[in-house]
mmCIF file of C-alpha atoms in Angstrom:
data_model
loop_
_atom_site.group_PDB
_atom_site.id
_atom_site.type_symbol
_atom_site.label_atom_id
_atom_site.label_comp_id
_atom_site.label_asym_id
_atom_site.label_seq_id
_atom_site.Cartn_x
_atom_site.Cartn_y
_atom_site.Cartn_z
ATOM 1 C CA MET T 11 0.000 0.000 0.000
ATOM 2 C CA GLY T 12 1.411 3.374 -1.035
ATOM 3 C CA LEU T 13 2.395 5.982 1.521
ATOM 4 C CA ILE T 14 -0.182 8.527 0.279
ATOM 5 C CA LEU T 15 -2.993 5.958 0.562
ATOM 6 C CA LYS T 16 -1.887 5.056 4.081
ATOM 7 C CA ILE T 17 -1.954 8.719 5.062
ATOM 8 C CA LEU T 18 -5.522 9.016 3.808
ATOM 9 C CA ILE T 19 -6.510 5.997 5.907
ATOM 10 C CA TYR T 20 -4.764 6.975 9.097
ATOM 11 C CA PHE T 21 -5.359 10.732 9.090
ATOM 12 C CA HIS T 22 -8.735 11.740 10.518
ATOM 13 C CA LEU T 23 -10.254 14.882 9.104
ATOM 14 C CA CYS T 24 -11.984 17.594 11.117
ATOM 15 C CA ALA T 25 -13.854 19.958 8.776
ATOM 16 C CA GLY T 26 -11.192 19.441 6.123
ATOM 17 C CA ALA T 27 -8.258 19.910 8.517
ATOM 18 C CA LEU T 28 -5.963 17.392 10.156
ATOM 19 C CA CYS T 29 -6.781 16.441 13.768
ATOM 20 C CA VAL T 30 -3.300 15.380 14.816
ATOM 21 C CA HIS T 31 -4.403 14.281 18.294
ATOM 22 C CA GLU T 32 -6.375 11.455 16.664
ATOM 23 C CA VAL T 33 -3.715 10.029 14.323
ATOM 24 C CA SER T 34 -1.806 6.853 15.175
ATOM 25 C CA TRP T 35 1.339 7.642 13.188
ATOM 26 C CA LEU T 36 3.162 10.282 11.173
ATOM 27 C CA PRO T 37 5.859 10.060 8.491
ATOM 28 C CA CYS T 38 8.944 11.840 9.750
ATOM 29 C CA LYS T 39 12.315 13.044 8.500
ATOM 30 C CA PHE T 40 15.038 11.494 10.638
ATOM 31 C CA THR T 41 18.365 13.309 10.412
ATOM 32 C CA ASP T 42 20.976 10.903 11.729
ATOM 33 C CA GLU T 43 24.534 11.908 12.588
ATOM 34 C CA HIS T 44 27.909 10.304 12.039
ATOM 35 C CA VAL T 45 30.649 12.041 14.027
ATOM 36 C CA PHE T 46 34.253 11.299 13.095
ATOM 37 C CA GLN T 47 37.757 12.753 13.015
ATOM 38 C CA ASN T 48 39.111 13.792 9.652
ATOM 39 C CA ASN T 49 42.692 13.327 8.464
ATOM 40 C CA GLU T 50 43.707 16.573 10.158
ATOM 41 C CA GLY T 51 42.378 15.453 13.528
ATOM 42 C CA HIS T 52 39.335 17.766 13.488
ATOM 43 C CA THR T 53 35.888 16.543 14.493
ATOM 44 C CA GLU T 54 33.347 16.515 11.667
ATOM 45 C CA THR T 55 29.670 15.585 11.554
ATOM 46 C CA LYS T 56 28.039 13.957 8.565
ATOM 47 C CA LEU T 57 24.256 14.315 8.412
ATOM 48 C CA ILE T 58 22.361 11.314 7.063
ATOM 49 C CA HIS T 59 18.704 11.656 6.040
ATOM 50 C CA ARG T 60 16.746 8.461 6.711
ATOM 51 C CA GLU T 61 13.162 7.301 6.328
ATOM 52 C CA ALA T 62 11.351 7.068 9.643
ATOM 53 C CA MET T 63 7.921 6.907 11.241
ATOM 54 C CA VAL T 64 6.615 8.231 14.540
ATOM 55 C CA GLN T 65 4.020 5.732 15.720
ATOM 56 C CA PHE T 66 1.818 6.196 18.780
ATOM 57 C CA GLY T 67 0.810 3.033 20.608
ATOM 58 C CA GLN T 68 1.903 0.437 23.133
ATOM 59 C CA LYS T 69 5.111 -1.526 23.598
ATOM 60 C CA GLY T 70 5.125 -4.522 21.262
ATOM 61 C CA ASP T 71 2.916 -2.941 18.560
ATOM 62 C CA ALA T 72 3.771 -3.993 15.011
ATOM 63 C CA PRO T 73 5.211 -1.183 12.878
ATOM 64 C CA VAL T 74 2.900 0.491 10.392
ATOM 65 C CA ASN T 75 5.752 0.660 7.889
ATOM 66 C CA PRO T 76 8.112 -2.307 8.477
ATOM 67 C CA ASP T 77 10.606 -0.911 5.944
ATOM 68 C CA ALA T 78 11.339 2.267 7.903
ATOM 69 C CA ILE T 79 12.813 3.141 11.279
ATOM 70 C CA THR T 80 9.951 3.291 13.766
ATOM 71 C CA PHE T 81 9.981 5.519 16.826
ATOM 72 C CA LEU T 82 7.211 3.893 18.853
ATOM 73 C CA VAL T 83 5.922 6.518 21.302
ATOM 74 C CA THR T 84 4.196 4.757 24.182
ATOM 75 C CA GLY T 85 2.000 6.155 26.918
ATOM 76 C CA SER T 86 3.247 8.526 29.590
ATOM 77 C CA ARG T 87 1.814 11.583 31.315
ATOM 78 C CA LEU T 88 2.518 13.468 28.092
ATOM 79 C CA ASP T 89 0.868 12.897 24.722
ATOM 80 C CA LEU T 90 2.774 14.848 22.110
ATOM 81 C CA ARG T 91 -0.260 15.014 19.817
ATOM 82 C CA ARG T 92 -2.306 17.012 22.343
ATOM 83 C CA TYR T 93 0.011 19.986 21.913
ATOM 84 C CA VAL T 94 -0.407 20.197 18.134
ATOM 85 C CA GLU T 95 -2.838 22.647 16.554
ATOM 86 C CA THR T 96 -5.342 21.547 13.920
ATOM 87 C CA VAL T 97 -3.656 22.070 10.543
ATOM 88 C CA GLU T 98 -3.978 21.213 6.894
ATOM 89 C CA GLY T 99 -2.296 17.849 6.256
ATOM 90 C CA GLU T 100 0.325 19.207 3.873
ATOM 91 C CA GLN T 101 1.363 21.923 6.332
ATOM 92 C CA LEU T 102 2.460 19.581 9.129
ATOM 93 C CA GLU T 103 6.169 18.808 9.233
ATOM 94 C CA CYS T 104 7.827 16.192 11.437
ATOM 95 C CA GLU T 105 11.552 16.074 12.167
ATOM 96 C CA MET T 106 13.488 13.574 14.313
ATOM 97 C CA ARG T 107 17.047 13.972 15.570
ATOM 98 C CA ARG T 108 19.306 12.419 18.135
ATOM 99 C CA TYR T 109 19.715 14.490 21.280
ATOM 100 C CA SER T 110 23.092 14.768 22.990
ATOM 101 C CA THR T 111 23.368 15.249 26.749
ATOM 102 C CA LYS T 112 27.091 15.994 26.241
ATOM 103 C CA GLY T 113 28.018 12.891 28.247
ATOM 104 C CA ILE T 114 25.934 13.873 31.287
ATOM 105 C CA HIS T 115 24.035 10.972 32.824
ATOM 106 C CA VAL T 116 21.233 11.852 35.219
ATOM 107 C CA HIS T 117 18.780 9.330 36.614
ATOM 108 C CA TRP T 118 15.397 10.258 35.164
ATOM 109 C CA PRO T 119 12.741 9.934 37.919
ATOM 110 C CA VAL T 120 10.458 7.562 35.980
ATOM 111 C CA GLN T 121 13.177 5.113 34.882
ATOM 112 C CA ARG T 122 14.219 1.890 36.615
ATOM 113 C CA ASP T 123 17.344 1.766 38.801
ATOM 114 C CA GLN T 124 19.538 -0.200 36.399
ATOM 115 C CA GLU T 125 18.318 1.601 33.330
ATOM 116 C CA TYR T 126 20.054 4.159 31.137
ATOM 117 C CA ASN T 127 18.687 6.470 28.478
ATOM 118 C CA ARG T 128 19.210 7.383 24.861
ATOM 119 C CA TRP T 129 17.500 10.614 23.861
ATOM 120 C CA PHE T 130 15.816 11.875 20.697
ATOM 121 C CA SER T 131 13.997 15.086 19.823
ATOM 122 C CA CYS T 132 10.800 15.082 17.776
ATOM 123 C CA THR T 133 9.645 18.422 16.351
ATOM 124 C CA LEU T 134 6.179 18.928 14.876
ATOM 125 C CA LYS T 135 5.569 22.267 13.226
ATOM 126 C CA ASP T 136 3.353 24.083 10.804
ATOM 127 C CA SER T 137 5.164 24.919 7.572
ATOM 128 C CA LYS T 138 3.753 28.479 7.751
ATOM 129 C CA GLY T 139 5.176 29.073 11.218
ATOM 130 C CA LEU T 140 1.840 28.989 13.060
ATOM 131 C CA PHE T 141 3.185 26.734 15.828
ATOM 132 C CA MET T 142 6.075 24.480 16.801
ATOM 133 C CA VAL T 143 6.127 21.623 19.322
ATOM 134 C CA SER T 144 9.246 19.724 20.377
ATOM 135 C CA GLY T 145 9.068 16.526 22.373
ATOM 136 C CA TYR T 146 12.109 14.905 23.959
ATOM 137 C CA LEU T 147 11.828 11.135 23.724
ATOM 138 C CA ARG T 148 13.466 8.787 26.222
ATOM 139 C CA HIS T 149 14.575 5.399 24.867
ATOM 140 C CA PRO T 150 15.565 3.043 27.731
ATOM 141 C CA SER T 151 18.845 1.179 27.348
ATOM 142 C CA ASP T 152 20.821 -1.301 29.432
ATOM 143 C CA GLN T 153 24.108 0.088 28.101
ATOM 144 C CA PRO T 154 25.818 2.477 30.535
ATOM 145 C CA PRO T 155 27.286 5.713 29.149
ATOM 146 C CA SER T 156 30.828 5.511 27.807
ATOM 147 C CA GLY T 157 32.074 8.389 29.936
ATOM 148 C CA GLN T 158 32.717 10.641 26.942
ATOM 149 C CA GLU T 159 30.459 12.871 24.885
ATOM 150 C CA ASP T 160 27.682 10.609 23.627
ATOM 151 C CA TYR T 161 27.717 12.032 20.093
ATOM 152 C CA ARG T 162 31.196 10.546 19.578
ATOM 153 C CA SER T 163 29.834 7.013 19.805
ATOM 154 C CA TRP T 164 26.179 7.033 18.794
ATOM 155 C CA PRO T 165 24.772 3.464 18.787
ATOM 156 C CA ALA T 166 23.914 2.418 15.232
ATOM 157 C CA ILE T 167 20.234 2.296 14.275
ATOM 158 C CA GLY T 168 19.110 -0.290 11.726
ATOM 159 C CA ASP T 169 16.994 0.678 8.723
ATOM 160 C CA LYS T 170 14.014 -1.318 10.066
ATOM 161 C CA GLU T 171 14.668 -0.918 13.777
ATOM 162 C CA ILE T 172 11.875 -0.217 16.283
ATOM 163 C CA LEU T 173 12.825 2.112 19.141
ATOM 164 C CA THR T 174 10.306 2.162 21.990
ATOM 165 C CA THR T 175 10.188 5.603 23.605
ATOM 166 C CA THR T 176 8.187 7.807 25.956
ATOM 167 C CA VAL T 177 7.807 11.592 25.943
ATOM 168 C CA ALA T 178 9.775 13.091 28.837
ATOM 169 C CA LEU T 179 9.538 16.833 28.082
ATOM 170 C CA VAL T 180 7.474 18.995 25.757
ATOM 171 C CA ILE T 181 7.953 22.634 24.764
ATOM 172 C CA LYS T 182 5.669 24.608 22.471
ATOM 173 C CA THR T 183 5.077 28.017 20.967
ATOM 174 C CA GLN T 184 1.944 29.043 19.087
ATOM 175 C CA SER T 185 3.891 31.273 16.724
ATOM 176 C CA THR T 186 7.529 31.285 15.668
ATOM 177 C CA SER T 187 7.154 34.729 14.111
ATOM 178 C CA VAL T 188 5.345 37.759 15.555
ATOM 179 C CA LYS T 189 4.631 41.120 13.916
ATOM 180 C CA ALA T 190 4.304 44.106 16.234
ATOM 181 C CA SER T 191 3.487 47.759 15.678
ATOM 182 C CA LEU T 192 5.229 50.492 17.646
ATOM 183 C CA GLY T 193 3.836 50.930 21.153
ATOM 184 C CA SER T 194 1.885 47.657 21.107
ATOM 185 C CA GLN T 195 1.931 45.046 23.858
ATOM 186 C CA GLN T 196 2.924 41.545 22.767
ATOM 187 C CA LYS T 197 2.582 38.201 24.523
ATOM 188 C CA LEU T 198 5.157 35.710 23.268
ATOM 189 C CA HIS T 199 3.761 32.232 23.849
ATOM 190 C CA CYS T 200 5.862 29.489 25.429
ATOM 191 C CA GLN T 201 4.444 26.378 27.087
ATOM 192 C CA PHE T 202 6.134 23.323 28.572
ATOM 193 C CA ALA T 203 5.358 20.107 30.446
ATOM 194 C CA VAL T 204 7.415 17.378 32.155
ATOM 195 C CA ASP T 205 6.436 13.725 32.614
ATOM 196 C CA HIS T 206 6.909 13.696 36.415
ATOM 197 C CA ARG T 207 5.953 15.851 39.372
ATOM 198 C CA GLY T 208 8.189 18.253 41.195
ATOM 199 C CA PRO T 209 11.008 18.567 38.650
ATOM 200 C CA ASN T 210 13.741 21.112 39.189
ATOM 201 C CA VAL T 211 13.026 23.404 36.253
ATOM 202 C CA THR T 212 14.913 26.487 35.154
ATOM 203 C CA VAL T 213 13.050 28.727 32.708
ATOM 204 C CA GLU T 214 14.796 31.588 30.952
ATOM 205 C CA TRP T 215 14.056 34.169 28.255
ATOM 206 C CA HIS T 216 16.798 35.794 26.201
ATOM 207 C CA TRP T 217 16.674 38.494 23.532
ATOM 208 C CA GLN T 218 19.274 38.488 20.801
ATOM 209 C CA ASN T 219 19.908 40.574 17.708
ATOM 210 C CA ARG T 220 22.992 41.208 15.582
ATOM 211 C CA GLY T 221 25.389 39.503 17.962
ATOM 212 C CA GLU T 222 23.945 41.105 21.093
ATOM 213 C CA ARG T 223 22.336 38.823 23.704
ATOM 214 C CA THR T 224 20.475 39.886 26.864
ATOM 215 C CA ARG T 225 18.783 37.791 29.530
ATOM 216 C CA LEU T 226 15.269 39.076 30.197
ATOM 217 C CA PHE T 227 13.986 36.582 32.751
ATOM 218 C CA SER T 228 15.150 33.590 34.776
ATOM 219 C CA HIS T 229 13.424 31.401 37.362
ATOM 220 C CA THR T 230 14.486 28.176 39.073
ATOM 221 C CA SER T 231 11.627 26.244 40.633
ATOM 222 C CA ARG T 232 13.466 24.455 43.429
ATOM 223 C CA SER T 233 15.280 27.507 44.822
ATOM 224 C CA GLY T 234 12.543 29.979 43.888
ATOM 225 C CA GLN T 235 15.193 32.392 42.652
ATOM 226 C CA THR T 236 13.861 34.831 40.053
ATOM 227 C CA GLN T 237 15.604 37.481 37.987
ATOM 228 C CA GLY T 238 13.981 39.856 35.552
ATOM 229 C CA SER T 239 10.271 40.214 34.772
ATOM 230 C CA GLY T 240 7.703 39.571 32.071
ATOM 231 C CA VAL T 241 6.597 36.051 33.098
ATOM 232 C CA GLY T 242 3.871 35.399 35.678
ATOM 233 C CA LEU T 243 5.065 33.004 38.371
ATOM 234 C CA LYS T 244 1.571 31.603 38.970
ATOM 235 C CA SER T 245 1.211 30.806 35.285
ATOM 236 C CA LEU T 246 4.730 29.412 35.229
ATOM 237 C CA ALA T 247 3.846 26.865 37.887
ATOM 238 C CA GLY T 248 1.255 25.463 35.461
ATOM 239 C CA GLY T 249 3.673 25.296 32.532
ATOM 240 C CA ASP T 250 2.866 28.662 30.930
ATOM 241 C CA ALA T 251 6.182 30.453 30.431
ATOM 242 C CA SER T 252 4.823 33.134 28.072
ATOM 243 C CA TYR T 253 6.675 36.442 28.107
ATOM 244 C CA THR T 254 4.863 39.808 27.955
ATOM 245 C CA LEU T 255 6.572 42.633 26.096
ATOM 246 C CA PRO T 256 4.780 45.697 27.497
ATOM 247 C CA PHE T 257 5.744 48.308 24.884
ATOM 248 C CA SER T 258 7.169 47.456 21.467
ATOM 249 C CA LYS T 259 9.979 49.719 20.277
ATOM 250 C CA MET T 260 12.392 49.611 17.363
ATOM 251 C CA THR T 261 14.973 48.128 19.696
ATOM 252 C CA SER T 262 12.534 45.325 20.577
ATOM 253 C CA GLU T 263 13.054 43.713 17.187
ATOM 254 C CA GLY T 264 15.024 40.470 17.285
ATOM 255 C CA THR T 265 14.853 36.824 18.372
ATOM 256 C CA TYR T 266 13.302 35.887 21.721
ATOM 257 C CA ALA T 267 14.434 32.501 23.029
ATOM 258 C CA CYS T 268 12.396 30.630 25.635
ATOM 259 C CA SER T 269 14.411 27.830 27.237
ATOM 260 C CA VAL T 270 13.504 25.117 29.741
ATOM 261 C CA LEU T 271 16.224 23.180 31.552
ATOM 262 C CA VAL T 272 15.401 19.908 33.308
ATOM 263 C CA ASN T 273 18.794 18.269 33.666
ATOM 264 C CA PRO T 274 20.046 16.694 31.404
ATOM 265 C CA LEU T 275 17.500 18.083 28.909
ATOM 266 C CA PHE T 276 17.654 21.597 27.540
ATOM 267 C CA ALA T 277 14.615 22.553 25.422
ATOM 268 C CA HIS T 278 14.077 25.862 23.693
ATOM 269 C CA VAL T 279 11.965 27.653 21.091
ATOM 270 C CA ASP T 280 12.862 30.803 19.175
ATOM 271 C CA ILE T 281 10.335 33.506 18.358
ATOM 272 C CA ASN T 282 11.270 36.190 15.841
ATOM 273 C CA LEU T 283 9.667 39.556 16.534
ATOM 274 C CA HIS T 284 9.432 41.964 13.600
ATOM 275 C CA ILE T 285 8.434 45.606 13.930
ATOM 276 C CA GLU T 286 6.017 46.670 11.199
ATOM 277 C CA GLU T 287 4.607 50.182 11.244
ATOM 278 C CA PRO T 288 2.102 51.108 8.516
ATOM 279 C CA PRO T 289 2.547 54.357 6.570
ATOM 280 C CA ARG T 290 0.359 57.414 7.049
ATOM 281 C CA VAL T 291 -0.659 58.511 3.562
ATOM 282 C CA SER T 292 -1.825 61.963 2.536
ATOM 283 C CA ILE T 293 -2.001 64.114 -0.594
ATOM 284 C CA ASN T 294 -1.769 67.898 -0.830
ATOM 285 C CA ILE T 295 -4.981 68.105 -2.882
ATOM 286 C CA GLY T 296 -8.611 68.037 -1.772
ATOM 287 C CA PRO T 297 -11.248 65.735 -3.315
ATOM 288 C CA ILE T 298 -11.568 68.088 -6.337
ATOM 289 C CA LEU T 299 -8.768 70.098 -7.931
ATOM 290 C CA SER T 300 -10.015 73.028 -10.049
ATOM 291 C CA LEU T 301 -7.594 74.600 -12.485
ATOM 292 C CA GLN T 302 -7.868 76.881 -15.477
ATOM 293 C CA GLU T 303 -6.774 75.462 -18.806
ATOM 294 C CA GLY T 304 -3.016 75.745 -19.109
ATOM 295 C CA GLY T 305 -2.535 76.052 -15.359
ATOM 296 C CA GLU T 306 0.003 73.972 -13.436
ATOM 297 C CA GLN T 307 -0.151 72.335 -9.997
ATOM 298 C CA LYS T 308 2.436 70.345 -8.059
ATOM 299 C CA VAL T 309 0.684 67.207 -6.773
ATOM 300 C CA VAL T 310 2.349 65.419 -3.829
ATOM 301 C CA CYS T 311 1.639 62.085 -2.120
ATOM 302 C CA ASP T 312 3.361 61.616 1.250
ATOM 303 C CA ALA T 313 3.933 58.228 2.921
ATOM 304 C CA GLU T 314 5.155 58.854 6.458
ATOM 305 C CA GLY T 315 6.201 56.917 9.554
ATOM 306 C CA TYR T 316 6.528 53.427 8.070
ATOM 307 C CA TYR T 317 8.885 50.566 8.914
ATOM 308 C CA PRO T 318 10.687 48.634 7.524
ATOM 309 C CA LEU T 319 12.143 50.624 4.651
ATOM 310 C CA ASP T 320 10.678 48.948 1.560
ATOM 311 C CA VAL T 321 7.596 50.759 0.283
ATOM 312 C CA GLU T 322 5.959 51.111 -3.127
ATOM 313 C CA ILE T 323 4.321 54.405 -4.021
ATOM 314 C CA ALA T 324 2.822 55.316 -7.384
ATOM 315 C CA TRP T 325 0.351 57.687 -9.059
ATOM 316 C CA TYR T 326 -2.306 56.486 -11.544
ATOM 317 C CA GLU T 327 -4.856 58.311 -13.679
ATOM 318 C CA GLN T 328 -8.167 57.018 -15.039
ATOM 319 C CA ASP T 329 -11.361 58.287 -16.642
ATOM 320 C CA PRO T 330 -13.960 57.732 -13.847
ATOM 321 C CA THR T 331 -16.789 57.203 -16.353
ATOM 322 C CA ALA T 332 -14.850 54.359 -17.992
ATOM 323 C CA SER T 333 -13.917 52.765 -14.662
ATOM 324 C CA GLY T 334 -17.595 52.163 -13.900
ATOM 325 C CA HIS T 335 -17.859 49.633 -16.725
ATOM 326 C CA ARG T 336 -17.113 46.067 -15.589
ATOM 327 C CA VAL T 337 -16.218 44.727 -19.043
ATOM 328 C CA GLY T 338 -13.657 46.353 -21.276
ATOM 329 C CA ALA T 339 -12.871 49.217 -18.903
ATOM 330 C CA PRO T 340 -9.402 50.662 -19.524
ATOM 331 C CA LEU T 341 -6.917 49.973 -16.767
ATOM 332 C CA PRO T 342 -5.537 52.872 -14.741
ATOM 333 C CA LYS T 343 -2.494 54.364 -16.422
ATOM 334 C CA ALA T 344 0.655 55.224 -14.489
ATOM 335 C CA VAL T 345 1.365 58.943 -14.345
ATOM 336 C CA GLN T 346 4.368 59.872 -16.446
ATOM 337 C CA ASN T 347 7.298 61.998 -15.251
ATOM 338 C CA LEU T 348 6.792 60.941 -11.646
ATOM 339 C CA LEU T 349 9.471 62.181 -9.235
ATOM 340 C CA MET T 350 10.503 60.628 -5.920
ATOM 341 C CA SER T 351 12.070 62.271 -2.906
ATOM 342 C CA SER T 352 14.863 60.537 -1.028
ATOM 343 C CA HIS T 353 13.876 58.458 2.001
ATOM 344 C CA LYS T 354 13.766 60.482 5.190
ATOM 345 C CA HIS T 355 14.944 58.734 8.371
ATOM 346 C CA ASN T 356 12.755 60.017 11.218
ATOM 347 C CA HIS T 357 13.814 60.401 14.857
ATOM 348 C CA ASP T 358 11.780 57.323 15.859
ATOM 349 C CA LYS T 359 13.673 55.222 13.267
ATOM 350 C CA THR T 360 10.695 55.101 10.875
ATOM 351 C CA TYR T 361 10.890 56.335 7.276
ATOM 352 C CA SER T 362 9.055 58.801 5.042
ATOM 353 C CA VAL T 363 9.025 59.378 1.296
ATOM 354 C CA SER T 364 7.106 61.484 -1.257
ATOM 355 C CA ALA T 365 6.038 60.920 -4.863
ATOM 356 C CA PHE T 366 5.060 63.998 -6.860
ATOM 357 C CA PHE T 367 4.456 65.305 -10.355
ATOM 358 C CA TYR T 368 3.513 68.583 -12.055
ATOM 359 C CA LEU T 369 0.008 68.485 -13.467
ATOM 360 C CA GLN T 370 -0.602 70.529 -16.626
ATOM 361 C CA ALA T 371 -4.316 71.390 -16.878
ATOM 362 C CA SER T 372 -5.906 70.416 -20.180
ATOM 363 C CA LEU T 373 -9.600 70.436 -21.078
ATOM 364 C CA ARG T 374 -9.395 66.871 -22.401
ATOM 365 C CA ASP T 375 -8.241 65.707 -18.919
ATOM 366 C CA SER T 376 -11.100 67.365 -17.064
ATOM 367 C CA GLY T 377 -13.006 64.778 -15.011
ATOM 368 C CA ARG T 378 -10.092 62.377 -14.797
ATOM 369 C CA GLN T 379 -9.372 60.700 -11.485
ATOM 370 C CA PHE T 380 -5.833 60.658 -10.090
ATOM 371 C CA THR T 381 -4.974 58.095 -7.413
ATOM 372 C CA CYS T 382 -1.912 57.660 -5.213
ATOM 373 C CA THR T 383 -1.365 54.019 -4.215
ATOM 374 C CA VAL T 384 0.965 53.010 -1.372
ATOM 375 C CA SER T 385 1.922 49.367 -0.684
ATOM 376 C CA HIS T 386 3.880 48.150 2.337
ATOM 377 C CA LYS T 387 4.379 44.775 4.059
ATOM 378 C CA SER T 388 2.464 46.041 7.115
ATOM 379 C CA LEU T 389 -0.666 46.546 4.978
ATOM 380 C CA ARG T 390 -3.092 43.829 3.927
ATOM 381 C CA VAL T 391 -4.269 46.029 1.027
ATOM 382 C CA PRO T 392 -2.692 49.179 -0.428
ATOM 383 C CA ILE T 393 -3.747 52.612 0.819
ATOM 384 C CA LYS T 394 -5.277 54.814 -1.871
ATOM 385 C CA LYS T 395 -5.892 58.568 -1.956
ATOM 386 C CA SER T 396 -7.682 60.146 -4.951
ATOM 387 C CA PHE T 397 -8.894 63.437 -6.397
ATOM 388 C CA ILE T 398 -10.854 64.526 -9.478
ATOM 389 C CA LEU T 399 -9.425 67.107 -11.856
ATOM 390 C CA ASN T 400 -11.812 69.891 -12.963
ATOM 391 C CA VAL T 401 -10.429 72.060 -15.769
ATOM 392 C CA GLN T 402 -12.154 75.307 -16.667
ATOM 393 C CA ALA T 403 -11.776 76.980 -20.039
ATOM 394 C CA ARG T 404 -10.100 80.331 -20.138
ATOM 395 C CA GLU T 405 -12.471 83.253 -20.575
ATOM 396 C CA LYS T 406 -12.082 84.894 -23.968
ATOM 397 C CA SER T 407 -11.583 88.621 -23.808
ATOM 398 C CA VAL T 408 -14.136 90.664 -25.834
ATOM 399 C CA GLN T 409 -12.721 93.612 -27.795
ATOM 400 C CA LYS T 410 -15.017 96.620 -28.282
ATOM 401 C CA LYS T 411 -15.426 97.886 -31.840
ATOM 402 C CA PRO T 412 -14.581 101.566 -32.348
ATOM 403 C CA TYR T 413 -17.503 103.820 -33.270
#
């Protein structure tokens, strides 16, 4: 049975969208690693892309796809699927990787006394950046750690191997990218959960941009020590580590990293915050511009206070009587001889620019509509400002005949 057909069978649909919490398996990209020393004695890592499945069930379940590596996720206090939003099937991406504890071995509270662990990370995310969930999977092993960094001697995984795992830690954000306007308050979502009670958890938020890194908040549950602000401690006790940015400024732009440390696991999500300020658009003409034939008027369209820099501004002209016809109406024509000012950098780090032209009044243009159109990434639709040209004929002078 083909993979596409299997997906149609196993995926349940909720109003045309994928209900991930009901599926029993997911195809997944497994990026394996081979770490070795090259001829010069330097450590190198070779990434190997392998076919894999994440299958939810019980220990001993037969693999859905016996020809692929199967990560069998069995029951624990955490069900990774419950943290995934409802998405379109094609938008859901699954990635598996080995997770290195850098040689640190810590007895995980839910494991047996003579048991050791191999760790994997499973990331489920929406391809459009709507959410991202990472689960850290514990695979029990009877092999003690080698005493060196685990990535130097990863145990080999067969092409058809079944690895029985449980979810030990989950971290999630509802959006990996946030757009903010100047002065707005933003809540950056971060949620986590651990598979046992009373863990010693350290939660931190960092801001970073262009090589600069600043710690915004830190809290350790066991000691109760807290530094910084922006995260509610009551919410944090329930797994909500969301950070509130009270007032967005230009300097707020950057990457916000939410991290959760439960030794030996270090989980984190990155949220990119982009400042987008829409332009204020105005023209120096009222709704109707009246000129005498042969007169001239400088017509200016100003786009002010926008960010980031890229903006499109243009003038168009059109006969308003023709534009009312749905079929065969002539398209607006770009105004010729349009001039642009240089970009002005304002004190608040926003930008302004002007587009202008000199209008020569002609009787044949009377009644035409002129429209300034401004497009910017902060706008869902362009902003338009228009006026109608009214041209009056010159009065002819009457010469009196001599008597």
